[in-house]
XYZ file of C-alpha atoms in Angstrom:
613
model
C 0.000 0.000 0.000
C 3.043 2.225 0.983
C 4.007 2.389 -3.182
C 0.520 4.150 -3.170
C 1.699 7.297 -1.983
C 5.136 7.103 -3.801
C 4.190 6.745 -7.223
C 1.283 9.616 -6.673
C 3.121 11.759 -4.745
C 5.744 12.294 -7.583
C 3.291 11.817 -10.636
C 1.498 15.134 -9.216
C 4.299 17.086 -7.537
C 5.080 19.407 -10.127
C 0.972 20.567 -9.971
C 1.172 22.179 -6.260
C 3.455 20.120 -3.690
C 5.988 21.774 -2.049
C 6.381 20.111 1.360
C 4.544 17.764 4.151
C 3.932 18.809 7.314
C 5.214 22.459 7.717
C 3.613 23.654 4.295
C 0.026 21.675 5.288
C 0.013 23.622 8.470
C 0.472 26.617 6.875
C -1.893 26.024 3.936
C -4.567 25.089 6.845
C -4.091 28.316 8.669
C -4.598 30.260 5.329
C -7.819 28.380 4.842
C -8.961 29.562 7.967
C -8.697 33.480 7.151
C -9.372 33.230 3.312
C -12.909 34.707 2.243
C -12.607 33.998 -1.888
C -14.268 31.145 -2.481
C -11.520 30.963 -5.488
C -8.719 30.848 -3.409
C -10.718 28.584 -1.182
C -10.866 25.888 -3.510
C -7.408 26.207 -4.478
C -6.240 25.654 -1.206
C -8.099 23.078 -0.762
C -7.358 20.911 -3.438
C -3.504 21.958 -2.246
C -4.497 20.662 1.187
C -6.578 17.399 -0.738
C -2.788 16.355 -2.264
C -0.943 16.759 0.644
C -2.924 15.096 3.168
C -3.482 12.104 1.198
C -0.485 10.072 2.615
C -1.987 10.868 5.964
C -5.846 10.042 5.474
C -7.208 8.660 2.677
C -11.130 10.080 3.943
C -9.442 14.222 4.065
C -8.196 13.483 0.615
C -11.727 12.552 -0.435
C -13.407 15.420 1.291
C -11.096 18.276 0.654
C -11.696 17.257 -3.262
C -15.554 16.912 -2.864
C -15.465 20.588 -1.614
C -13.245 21.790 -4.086
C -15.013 20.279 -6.751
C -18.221 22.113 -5.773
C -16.942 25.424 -5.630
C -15.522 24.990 -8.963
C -18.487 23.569 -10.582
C -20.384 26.967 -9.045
C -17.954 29.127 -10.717
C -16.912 27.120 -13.873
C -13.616 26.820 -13.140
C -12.269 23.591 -15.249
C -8.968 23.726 -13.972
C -10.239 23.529 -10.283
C -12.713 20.682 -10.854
C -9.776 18.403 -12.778
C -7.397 18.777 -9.690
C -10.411 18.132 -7.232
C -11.157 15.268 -9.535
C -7.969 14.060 -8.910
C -7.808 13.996 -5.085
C -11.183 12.183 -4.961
C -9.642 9.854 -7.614
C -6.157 9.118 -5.263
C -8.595 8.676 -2.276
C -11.094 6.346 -3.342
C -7.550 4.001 -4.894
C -5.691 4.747 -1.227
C -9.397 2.803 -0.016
C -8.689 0.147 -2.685
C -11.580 1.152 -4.738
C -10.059 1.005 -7.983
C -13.047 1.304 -10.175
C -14.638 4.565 -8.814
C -10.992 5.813 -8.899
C -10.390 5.123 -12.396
C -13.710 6.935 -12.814
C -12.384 10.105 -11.744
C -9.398 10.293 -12.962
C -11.492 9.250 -16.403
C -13.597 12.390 -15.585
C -9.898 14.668 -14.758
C -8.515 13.579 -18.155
C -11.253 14.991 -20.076
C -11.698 18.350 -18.401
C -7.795 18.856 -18.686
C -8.358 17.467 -22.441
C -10.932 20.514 -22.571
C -8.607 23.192 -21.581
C -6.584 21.585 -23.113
C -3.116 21.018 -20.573
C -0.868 18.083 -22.082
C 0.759 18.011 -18.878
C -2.195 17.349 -16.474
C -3.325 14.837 -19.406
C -0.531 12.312 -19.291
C -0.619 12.301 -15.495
C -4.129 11.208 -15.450
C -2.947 8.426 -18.446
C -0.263 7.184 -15.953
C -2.221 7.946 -12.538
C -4.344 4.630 -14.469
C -2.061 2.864 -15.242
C -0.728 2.583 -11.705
C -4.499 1.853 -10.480
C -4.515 -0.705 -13.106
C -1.459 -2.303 -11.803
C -2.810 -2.816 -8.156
C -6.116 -5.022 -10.060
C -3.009 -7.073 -11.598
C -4.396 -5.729 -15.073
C -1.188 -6.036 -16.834
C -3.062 -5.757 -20.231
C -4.222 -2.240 -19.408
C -1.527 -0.832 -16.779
C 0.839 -1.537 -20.100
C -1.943 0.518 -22.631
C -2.278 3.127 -20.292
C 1.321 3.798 -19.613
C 2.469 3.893 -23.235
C -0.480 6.533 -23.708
C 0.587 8.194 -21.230
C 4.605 8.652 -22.791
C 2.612 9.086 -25.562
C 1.158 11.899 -24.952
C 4.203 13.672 -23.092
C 6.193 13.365 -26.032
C 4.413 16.640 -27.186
C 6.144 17.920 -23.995
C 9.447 17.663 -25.193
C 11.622 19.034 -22.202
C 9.268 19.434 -19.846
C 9.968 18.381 -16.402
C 6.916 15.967 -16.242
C 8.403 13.230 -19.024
C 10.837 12.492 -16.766
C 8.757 11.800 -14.099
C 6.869 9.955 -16.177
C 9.618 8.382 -17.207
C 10.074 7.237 -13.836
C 7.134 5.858 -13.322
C 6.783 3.715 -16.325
C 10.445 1.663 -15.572
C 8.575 1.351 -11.466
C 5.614 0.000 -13.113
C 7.846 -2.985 -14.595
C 7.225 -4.905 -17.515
C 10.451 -3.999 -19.474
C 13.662 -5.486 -19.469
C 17.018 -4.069 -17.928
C 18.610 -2.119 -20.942
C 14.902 -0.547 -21.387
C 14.593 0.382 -17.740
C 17.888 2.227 -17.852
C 17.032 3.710 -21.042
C 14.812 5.678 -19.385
C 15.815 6.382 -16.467
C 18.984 7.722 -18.106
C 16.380 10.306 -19.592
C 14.556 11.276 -17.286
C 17.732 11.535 -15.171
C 18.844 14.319 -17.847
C 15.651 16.235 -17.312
C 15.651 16.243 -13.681
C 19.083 17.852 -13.641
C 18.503 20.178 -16.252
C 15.144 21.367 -13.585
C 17.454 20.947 -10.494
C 14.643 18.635 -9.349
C 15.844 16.875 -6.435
C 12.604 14.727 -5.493
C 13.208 13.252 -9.441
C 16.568 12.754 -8.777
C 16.184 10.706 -5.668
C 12.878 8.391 -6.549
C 15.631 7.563 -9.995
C 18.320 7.170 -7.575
C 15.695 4.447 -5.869
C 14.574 2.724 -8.931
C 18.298 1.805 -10.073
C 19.254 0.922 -6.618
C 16.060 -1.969 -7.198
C 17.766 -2.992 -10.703
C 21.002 -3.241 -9.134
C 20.175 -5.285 -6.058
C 17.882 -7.551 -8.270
C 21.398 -8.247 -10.693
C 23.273 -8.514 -7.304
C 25.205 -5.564 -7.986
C 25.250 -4.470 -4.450
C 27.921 -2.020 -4.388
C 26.696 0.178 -7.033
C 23.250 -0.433 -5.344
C 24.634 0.940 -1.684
C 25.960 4.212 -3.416
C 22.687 5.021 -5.037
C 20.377 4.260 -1.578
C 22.963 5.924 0.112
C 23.032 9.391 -1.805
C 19.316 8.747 -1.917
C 18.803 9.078 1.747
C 21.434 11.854 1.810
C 18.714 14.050 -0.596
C 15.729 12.857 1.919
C 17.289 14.177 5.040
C 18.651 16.975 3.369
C 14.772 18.333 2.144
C 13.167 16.795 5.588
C 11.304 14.518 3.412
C 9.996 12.229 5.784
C 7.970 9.091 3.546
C 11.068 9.325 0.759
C 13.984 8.704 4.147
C 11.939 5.583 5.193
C 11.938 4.594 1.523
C 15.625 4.445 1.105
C 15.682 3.206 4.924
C 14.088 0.152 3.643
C 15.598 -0.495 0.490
C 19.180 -0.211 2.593
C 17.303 -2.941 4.729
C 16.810 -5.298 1.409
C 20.383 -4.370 0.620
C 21.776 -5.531 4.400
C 19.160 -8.798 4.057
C 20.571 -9.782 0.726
C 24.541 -8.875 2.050
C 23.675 -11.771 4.799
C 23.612 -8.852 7.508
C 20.672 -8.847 9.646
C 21.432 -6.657 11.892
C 21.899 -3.694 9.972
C 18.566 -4.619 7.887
C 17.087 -4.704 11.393
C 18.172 -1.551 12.542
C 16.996 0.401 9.326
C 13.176 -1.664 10.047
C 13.178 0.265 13.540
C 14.387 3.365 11.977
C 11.015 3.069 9.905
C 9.000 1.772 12.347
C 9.700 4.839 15.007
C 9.247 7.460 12.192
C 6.007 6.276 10.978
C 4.404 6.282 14.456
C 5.832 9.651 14.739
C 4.307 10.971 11.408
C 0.879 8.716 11.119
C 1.847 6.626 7.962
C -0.030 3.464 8.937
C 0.478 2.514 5.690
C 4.382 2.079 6.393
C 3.861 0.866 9.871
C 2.072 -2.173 8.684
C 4.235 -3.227 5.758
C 8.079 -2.636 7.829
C 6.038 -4.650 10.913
C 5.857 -7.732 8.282
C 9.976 -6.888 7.507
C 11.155 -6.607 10.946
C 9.070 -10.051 11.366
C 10.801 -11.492 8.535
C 14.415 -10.360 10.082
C 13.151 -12.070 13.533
C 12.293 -15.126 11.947
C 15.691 -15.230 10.300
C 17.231 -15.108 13.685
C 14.980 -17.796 15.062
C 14.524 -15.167 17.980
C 10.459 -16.306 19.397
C 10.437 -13.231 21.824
C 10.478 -10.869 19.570
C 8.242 -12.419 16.696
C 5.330 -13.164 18.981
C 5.937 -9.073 20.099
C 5.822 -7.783 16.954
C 3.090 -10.401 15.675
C 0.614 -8.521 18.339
C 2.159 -4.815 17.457
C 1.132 -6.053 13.727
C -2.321 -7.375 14.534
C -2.642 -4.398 16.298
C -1.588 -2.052 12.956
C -3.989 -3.873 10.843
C -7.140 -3.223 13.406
C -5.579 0.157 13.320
C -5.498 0.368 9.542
C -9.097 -1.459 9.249
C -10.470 1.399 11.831
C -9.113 3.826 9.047
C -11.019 1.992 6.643
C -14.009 1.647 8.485
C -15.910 4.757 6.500
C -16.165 3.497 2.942
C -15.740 6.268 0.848
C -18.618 4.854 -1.630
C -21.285 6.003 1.253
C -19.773 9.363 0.427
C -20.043 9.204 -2.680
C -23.846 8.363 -2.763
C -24.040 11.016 -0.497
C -22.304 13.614 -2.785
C -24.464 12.760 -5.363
C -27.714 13.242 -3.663
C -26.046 16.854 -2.888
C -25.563 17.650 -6.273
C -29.155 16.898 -6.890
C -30.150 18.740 -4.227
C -28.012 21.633 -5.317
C -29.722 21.768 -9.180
C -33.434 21.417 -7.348
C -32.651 24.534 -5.411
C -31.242 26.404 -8.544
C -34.606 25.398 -10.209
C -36.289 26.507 -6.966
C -34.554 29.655 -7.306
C -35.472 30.472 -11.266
C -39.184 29.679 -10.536
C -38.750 32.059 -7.618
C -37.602 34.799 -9.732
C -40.876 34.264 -11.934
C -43.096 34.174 -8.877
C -41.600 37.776 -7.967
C -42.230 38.722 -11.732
C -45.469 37.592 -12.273
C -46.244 39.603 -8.871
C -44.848 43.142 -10.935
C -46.800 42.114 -13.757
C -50.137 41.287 -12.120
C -51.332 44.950 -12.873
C -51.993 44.288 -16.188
C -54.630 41.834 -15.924
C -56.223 38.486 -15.413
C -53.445 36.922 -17.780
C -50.508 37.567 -15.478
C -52.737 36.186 -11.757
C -53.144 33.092 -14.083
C -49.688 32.696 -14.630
C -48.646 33.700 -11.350
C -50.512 30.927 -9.986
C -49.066 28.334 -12.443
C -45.742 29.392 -11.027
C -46.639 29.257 -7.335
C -48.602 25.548 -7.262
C -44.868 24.655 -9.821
C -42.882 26.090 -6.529
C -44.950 24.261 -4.007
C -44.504 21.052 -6.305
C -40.544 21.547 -6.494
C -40.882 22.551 -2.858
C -42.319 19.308 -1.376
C -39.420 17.359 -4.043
C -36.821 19.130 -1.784
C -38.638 18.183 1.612
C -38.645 14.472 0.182
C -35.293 14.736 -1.165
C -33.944 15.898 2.788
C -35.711 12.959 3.958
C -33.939 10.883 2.071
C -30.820 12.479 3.063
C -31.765 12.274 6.549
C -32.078 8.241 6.202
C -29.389 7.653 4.322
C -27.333 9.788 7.532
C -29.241 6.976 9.733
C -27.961 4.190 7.488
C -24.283 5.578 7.521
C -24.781 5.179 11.143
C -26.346 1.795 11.322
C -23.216 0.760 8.660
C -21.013 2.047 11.227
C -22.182 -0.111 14.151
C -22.561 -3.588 11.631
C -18.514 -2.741 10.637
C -17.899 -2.418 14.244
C -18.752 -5.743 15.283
C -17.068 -6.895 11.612
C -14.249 -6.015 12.749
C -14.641 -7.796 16.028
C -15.447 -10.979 14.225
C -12.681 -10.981 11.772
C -10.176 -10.293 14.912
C -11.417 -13.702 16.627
C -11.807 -16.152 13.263
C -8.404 -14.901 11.922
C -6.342 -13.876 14.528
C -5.957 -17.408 16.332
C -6.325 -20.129 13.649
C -3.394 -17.665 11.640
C -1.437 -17.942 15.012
C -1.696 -21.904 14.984
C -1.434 -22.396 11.592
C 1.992 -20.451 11.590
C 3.162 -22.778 15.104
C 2.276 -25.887 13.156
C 4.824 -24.521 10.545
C 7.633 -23.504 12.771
C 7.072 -27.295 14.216
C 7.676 -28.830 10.688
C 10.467 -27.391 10.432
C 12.108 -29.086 13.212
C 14.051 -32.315 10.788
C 13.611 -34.815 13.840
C 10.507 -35.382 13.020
C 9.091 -38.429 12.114
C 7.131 -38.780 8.846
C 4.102 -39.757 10.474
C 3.740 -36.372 12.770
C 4.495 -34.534 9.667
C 1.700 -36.107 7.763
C -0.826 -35.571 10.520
C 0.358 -32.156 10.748
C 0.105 -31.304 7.212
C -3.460 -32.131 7.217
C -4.438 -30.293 10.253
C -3.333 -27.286 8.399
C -4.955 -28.153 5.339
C -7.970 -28.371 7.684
C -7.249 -25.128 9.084
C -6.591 -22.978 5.922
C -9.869 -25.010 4.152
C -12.175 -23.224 7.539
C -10.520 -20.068 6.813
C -11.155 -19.899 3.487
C -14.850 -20.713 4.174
C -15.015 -18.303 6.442
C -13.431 -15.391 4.394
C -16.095 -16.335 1.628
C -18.941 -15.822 4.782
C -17.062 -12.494 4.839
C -17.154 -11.891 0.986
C -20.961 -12.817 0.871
C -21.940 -10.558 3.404
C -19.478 -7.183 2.464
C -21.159 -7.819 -1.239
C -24.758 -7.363 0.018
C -24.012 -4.420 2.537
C -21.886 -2.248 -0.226
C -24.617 -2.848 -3.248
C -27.677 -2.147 -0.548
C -29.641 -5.260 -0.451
C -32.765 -5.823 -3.293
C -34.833 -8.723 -2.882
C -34.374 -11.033 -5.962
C -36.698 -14.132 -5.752
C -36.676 -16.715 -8.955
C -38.260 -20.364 -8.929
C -35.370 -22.682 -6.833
C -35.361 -26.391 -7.171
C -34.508 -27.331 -3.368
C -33.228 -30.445 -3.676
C -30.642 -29.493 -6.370
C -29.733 -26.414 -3.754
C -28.746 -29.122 -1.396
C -27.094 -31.043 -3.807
C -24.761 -28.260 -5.075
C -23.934 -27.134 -1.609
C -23.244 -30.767 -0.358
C -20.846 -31.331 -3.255
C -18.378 -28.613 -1.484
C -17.767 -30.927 1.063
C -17.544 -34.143 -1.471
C -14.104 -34.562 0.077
C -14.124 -33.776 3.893
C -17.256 -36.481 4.189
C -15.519 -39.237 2.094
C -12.741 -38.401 4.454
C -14.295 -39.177 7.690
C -16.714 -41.395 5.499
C -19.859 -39.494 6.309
C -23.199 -40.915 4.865
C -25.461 -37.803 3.213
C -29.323 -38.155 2.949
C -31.328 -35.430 0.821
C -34.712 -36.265 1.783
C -35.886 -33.537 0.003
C -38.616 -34.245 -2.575
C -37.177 -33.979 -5.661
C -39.289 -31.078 -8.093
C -39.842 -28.936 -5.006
C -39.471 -25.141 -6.240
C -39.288 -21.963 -3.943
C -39.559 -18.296 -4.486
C -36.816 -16.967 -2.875
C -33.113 -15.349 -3.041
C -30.724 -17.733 -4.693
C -27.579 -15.963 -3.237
C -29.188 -16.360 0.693
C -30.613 -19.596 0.370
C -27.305 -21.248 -0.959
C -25.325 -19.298 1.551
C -27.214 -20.600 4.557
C -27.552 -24.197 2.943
C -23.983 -24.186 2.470
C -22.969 -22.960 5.917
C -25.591 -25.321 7.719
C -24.069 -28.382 6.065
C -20.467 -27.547 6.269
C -21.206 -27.282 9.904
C -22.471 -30.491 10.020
C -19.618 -32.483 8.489
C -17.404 -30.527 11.010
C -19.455 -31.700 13.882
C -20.063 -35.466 12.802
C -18.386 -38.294 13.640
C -16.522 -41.246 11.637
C -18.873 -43.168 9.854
C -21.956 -40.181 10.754
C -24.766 -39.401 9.175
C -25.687 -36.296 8.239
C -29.611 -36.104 7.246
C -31.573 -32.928 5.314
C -35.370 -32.992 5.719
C -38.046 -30.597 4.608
C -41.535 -30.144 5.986
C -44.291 -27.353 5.664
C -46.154 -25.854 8.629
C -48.596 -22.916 8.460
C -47.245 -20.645 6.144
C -43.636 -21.636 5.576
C -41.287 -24.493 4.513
C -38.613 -25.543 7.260
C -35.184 -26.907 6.191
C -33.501 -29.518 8.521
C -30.078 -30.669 8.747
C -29.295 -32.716 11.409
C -26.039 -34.502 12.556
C -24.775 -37.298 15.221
C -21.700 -35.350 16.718
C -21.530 -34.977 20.265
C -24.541 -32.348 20.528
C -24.364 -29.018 22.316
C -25.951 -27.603 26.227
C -28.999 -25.058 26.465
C -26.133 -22.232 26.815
C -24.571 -23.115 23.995
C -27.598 -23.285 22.093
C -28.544 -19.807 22.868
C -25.374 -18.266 22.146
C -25.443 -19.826 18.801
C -26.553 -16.705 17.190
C -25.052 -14.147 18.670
C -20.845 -14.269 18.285
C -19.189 -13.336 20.936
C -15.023 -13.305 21.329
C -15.599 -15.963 24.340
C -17.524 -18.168 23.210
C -16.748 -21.709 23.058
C -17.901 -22.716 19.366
C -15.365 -23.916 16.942
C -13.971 -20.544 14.640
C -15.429 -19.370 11.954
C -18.811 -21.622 12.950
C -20.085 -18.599 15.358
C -19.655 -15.629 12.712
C -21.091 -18.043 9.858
C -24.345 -18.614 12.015
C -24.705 -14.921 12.806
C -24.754 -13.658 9.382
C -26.602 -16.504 8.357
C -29.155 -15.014 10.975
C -28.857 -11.645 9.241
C -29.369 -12.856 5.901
C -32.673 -14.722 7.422
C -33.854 -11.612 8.706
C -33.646 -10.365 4.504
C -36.098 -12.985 3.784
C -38.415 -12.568 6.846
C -37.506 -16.256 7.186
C -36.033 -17.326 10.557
C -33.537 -20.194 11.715
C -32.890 -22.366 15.348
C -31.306 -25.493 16.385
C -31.811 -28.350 18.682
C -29.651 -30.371 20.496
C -28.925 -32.542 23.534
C -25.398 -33.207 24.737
C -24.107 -36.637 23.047
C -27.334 -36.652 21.174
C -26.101 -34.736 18.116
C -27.485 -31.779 16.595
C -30.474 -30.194 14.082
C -30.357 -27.007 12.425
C -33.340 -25.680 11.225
C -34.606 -22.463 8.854
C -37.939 -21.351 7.205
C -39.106 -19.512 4.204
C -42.058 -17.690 3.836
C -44.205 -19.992 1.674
């Protein structure tokens, strides 16, 4: 995520950025005592790009508000650069698509103006997106476009950025990659651009240590750094700091590698870059590893879990909410301009009504069209007003997310990885190994269920849930979702019984239905025994259909069974099985359905849930 920041940060440097922390402060305090909306939404675009490193959600907002002042006062050139903040934003959030909306959107206003300059960095700002979706095919089209179009440049500072850029983005050979960093290495001395100069020094210190040319690879990081700490440039020093640490790791010095880690490590908690702090946690665990030292790796194991909450709580806002909300601004924004025109004929027709009947007609016609636009913009703050109510509810739902990711990765991750360090121990016999290579395969196969719980669910809260029922054939349902678990019940040799009658169709939400079905039986071939039986029933009561699926393993107590639906970090169910069954719950809910289970202890277990017939 760190390479984020790097690659925009020098791709838009030569539009406004002239420091971090001293020249935001200052830009802030201007903000403050600046009246002209103009130099408002300069400054805050200014402000958008330099905070971006720092929060993701300012980046986003500062271009939102930028972009509406300049769409008030036609300013292209203002709306492109806000464009372009909400565009780094939504990719520092990982969403790629909205991002390469925007800077879509940039391209074409700057196209409009037209600025060459501005175009080419929006060409190349995609291309790097593209990279992150592993979209070779494209990052490739849109970097050539993007030299493409700077050629028209000639020797304008940007190509050799640019330059830059396209030899980080990879994809070329070694004589191509110094090709052109040899040019842009020309420009940026010709500018007396330092910040070039040291991201090239940076990208042929990579090509060196990759040919294991680690001399001429130390002398480039080195002079690197020596520009960093020379400017105060803060994110470019812990750069070079850890690209000397790949340089002391592949020298077979440790040590060093670990002190440069540390050096990155104390600099990004002093200057927020979570980004950074989670990826040199992973390196300094890496180094500890390497020196077999336990202490430290399970220390920095809980400063990294701690990172990644840290970086998840950063996340927690998903900028699309925003961007719905935006939207419903700007609509809100052209109702009140209409508001405002048909109040300008109201006042008119009010002059006019001296001359006659004609004009109290029309004046009329003009109030009962205000009251109509009038009650559009009540409904329209309504809306507003429950989508502020959702973004609250979504807040609360992520909250507990996060809670139940915590507990069903956190410890299964932390035996999977002891199993491993066991393995490695040669005295082994081949027996233990075996067994212990398939409790990890057990381990890693839960997980992966459970991250696809986690997939299912994230999908239906980000597209806002629409009921779509279509005829179902239950008993194929079944069938599909037993066939996951083909393997795991040969294993423990599991008989399956789909007592379902075959031709029996539902109306209901394919999506839902297979998600419970599948969660409900995996659970039961956890649960059952050698040689069990695992049995699916269906029966209609009233108005709804109930779906069984029942099990012989060794049952559960009344406490158990009412904590089965609501996860808590204590409870005693197996991992993954307690978040599974309380989104399963939620889904449910979606369908006005409902689900239970019964159980005695050594009696086995049934799981039950109805559709509305």
């Amino acid at each position: 995520m760190k390479r984020v920041g790097c690659f925009i940060s020098i791709i838009l440097f030569s539009c406004f950025a002239y420091g971090q922390n001293d020249e935001l402060e200052k830009l802030k305090h201007d903000l403050a005592l600046t009246k002209d909306s103009i130099t408002i939404m300069k400054l805050m675009n200014k402000i958008g790009f330099l905070i971006h490193l720092k929060s993701a959600d300012s980046s986003f907002y500062y271009g939102v508000k930028a972009k509406r002042i300049a769409e008030k006062y036609h300013d292209s050139k203002g709306a492109a650069d806000a464009l372009t903040n909400m565009a780094i934003g939504l990719t520092l959030k990982g969403l790629y698509n909205q991002s390469l909306n925007y800077y879509s959107k940039a391209y074409h206003v700057y196209a409009q103006i037209p600025d060459t300059g501005e175009m080419a960095q929006m060409l190349m700002n995609s291309a790097i997106t593209y990279s992150f979706t592993s979209d070779s095919n494209r990052t490739k089209e849109f970097a050539r476009r993007a030299l493409f179009t700077a050629q028209k440049l000639k020797g304008d500072s940007i190509l050799g950025t640019l330059y830059t850029n396209y030899v980080e983005l990879g994809g070329i050979n070694a004589d191509s990659a110094n090709f052109y960093l040899d040019k842009a290495q020309q420009i940026a001395l010709r500018f007396h651009d330092d910040r070039s100069l040291l991201f090239i020094m940076q990208e042929r210190a990579q090509l060196l240590l990759a040919r294991k040319n680690y001399q001429s690879a130390f002398v480039q990081i080195h002079q690197s750094l020596m520009i960093a700490e020379k400017h105060k440039w803060d994110y470019h020093e812990m750069e070079a700091l850890n690209i000397y640490g790949s340089y002391f790791l592949a020298i077979n010095k440790p040590d060093s590698a670990l002190q440069c880690y540390q050096q990155i490590y104390r600099m990004s908690n002093a200057s927020g870059y979570v980004y950074w702090k989670v990826d040199v946690l992973k390196s300094l665990l890496l180094v500890y590893q390497f020196e077999h030292n336990l202490g430290k790796q399970a220390e920095t194991n809980k400063l990294l879990v701690d990172a990644l909450e840290k970086e998840n709580d950063d996340k927690n806002s998903f900028l699309g909410d925003y961007i719905k909300y935006n939207d419903d601004l700007d609509k809100l924004d052209k109702l009140s301009i209409v508001n405002a025109l048909n109040h300008k004929k109201q006042i008119w027709f009010v002059l006019a009504s001296v001359i006659g009947a004609i004009t109290t007609i029309a004046l009329l016609w003009v109030y009962l069209k205000t009251r109509r636009h009038g009650r559009e913009l009540n409904k329209l703050n309504e809306k507003i007003t429950i989508q502020n109510q959702t973004l609250k509810n979504n807040d609360e739902f992520k909250s507990r997310l996060l809670s139940m990711l915590a507990h069903d990765f956190r410890a299964p991750l932390g035996q999977t990885l002891g199993m491993i360090s066991l393995l490695r121990d040669d005295e082994l016999d081949k027996e233990v190994q075996l067994r212990s290579f398939d409790s990890i395969e057990n381990d890693l196969q839960d997980i992966l269920v459970t991250f696809d719980n986690i997939l299912q669910w994230i999908k239906k809260q980000l597209a806002g849930y629409v009921f779509m029922p279509e005829k179902l054939e239950l008993y194929e349902l079944i069938e599909q979702s037993a066939g996951m678990f083909k393997q795991a019940m040969e294993k423990k040799e599991i008989v399956f019984q789909n007592m379902v009658n075959i031709g029996l169709v539902i109306n209901s939400d394919r999506e839902i239905v297979q998600f419970i079905n599948r969660n409900l039986i995996h659970n039961a071939v956890k649960y059952s025994p050698q040689k069990g039986i695992i049995t699916v029933k269906i029966e209609k009561k009233q108005n709804e259909l109930i779906v069984s699926v029942g099990n012989e393993g060794k049952g559960m107590s009344q406490e158990q069974l009412g904590n089965l639906f609501r996860f808590k970090k204590k409870e005693s169910i197996e991992r993954g099985a307690g978040m599974a069954l309380t989104l399963s719950y939620e889904l449910i809910t979606l369908l006005k359905g409902r689900i239970w289970a019964e159980s005695e202890p050594g009696k086995g277990a049934t799981f039950y849930y109805s559709l509305p017939m």
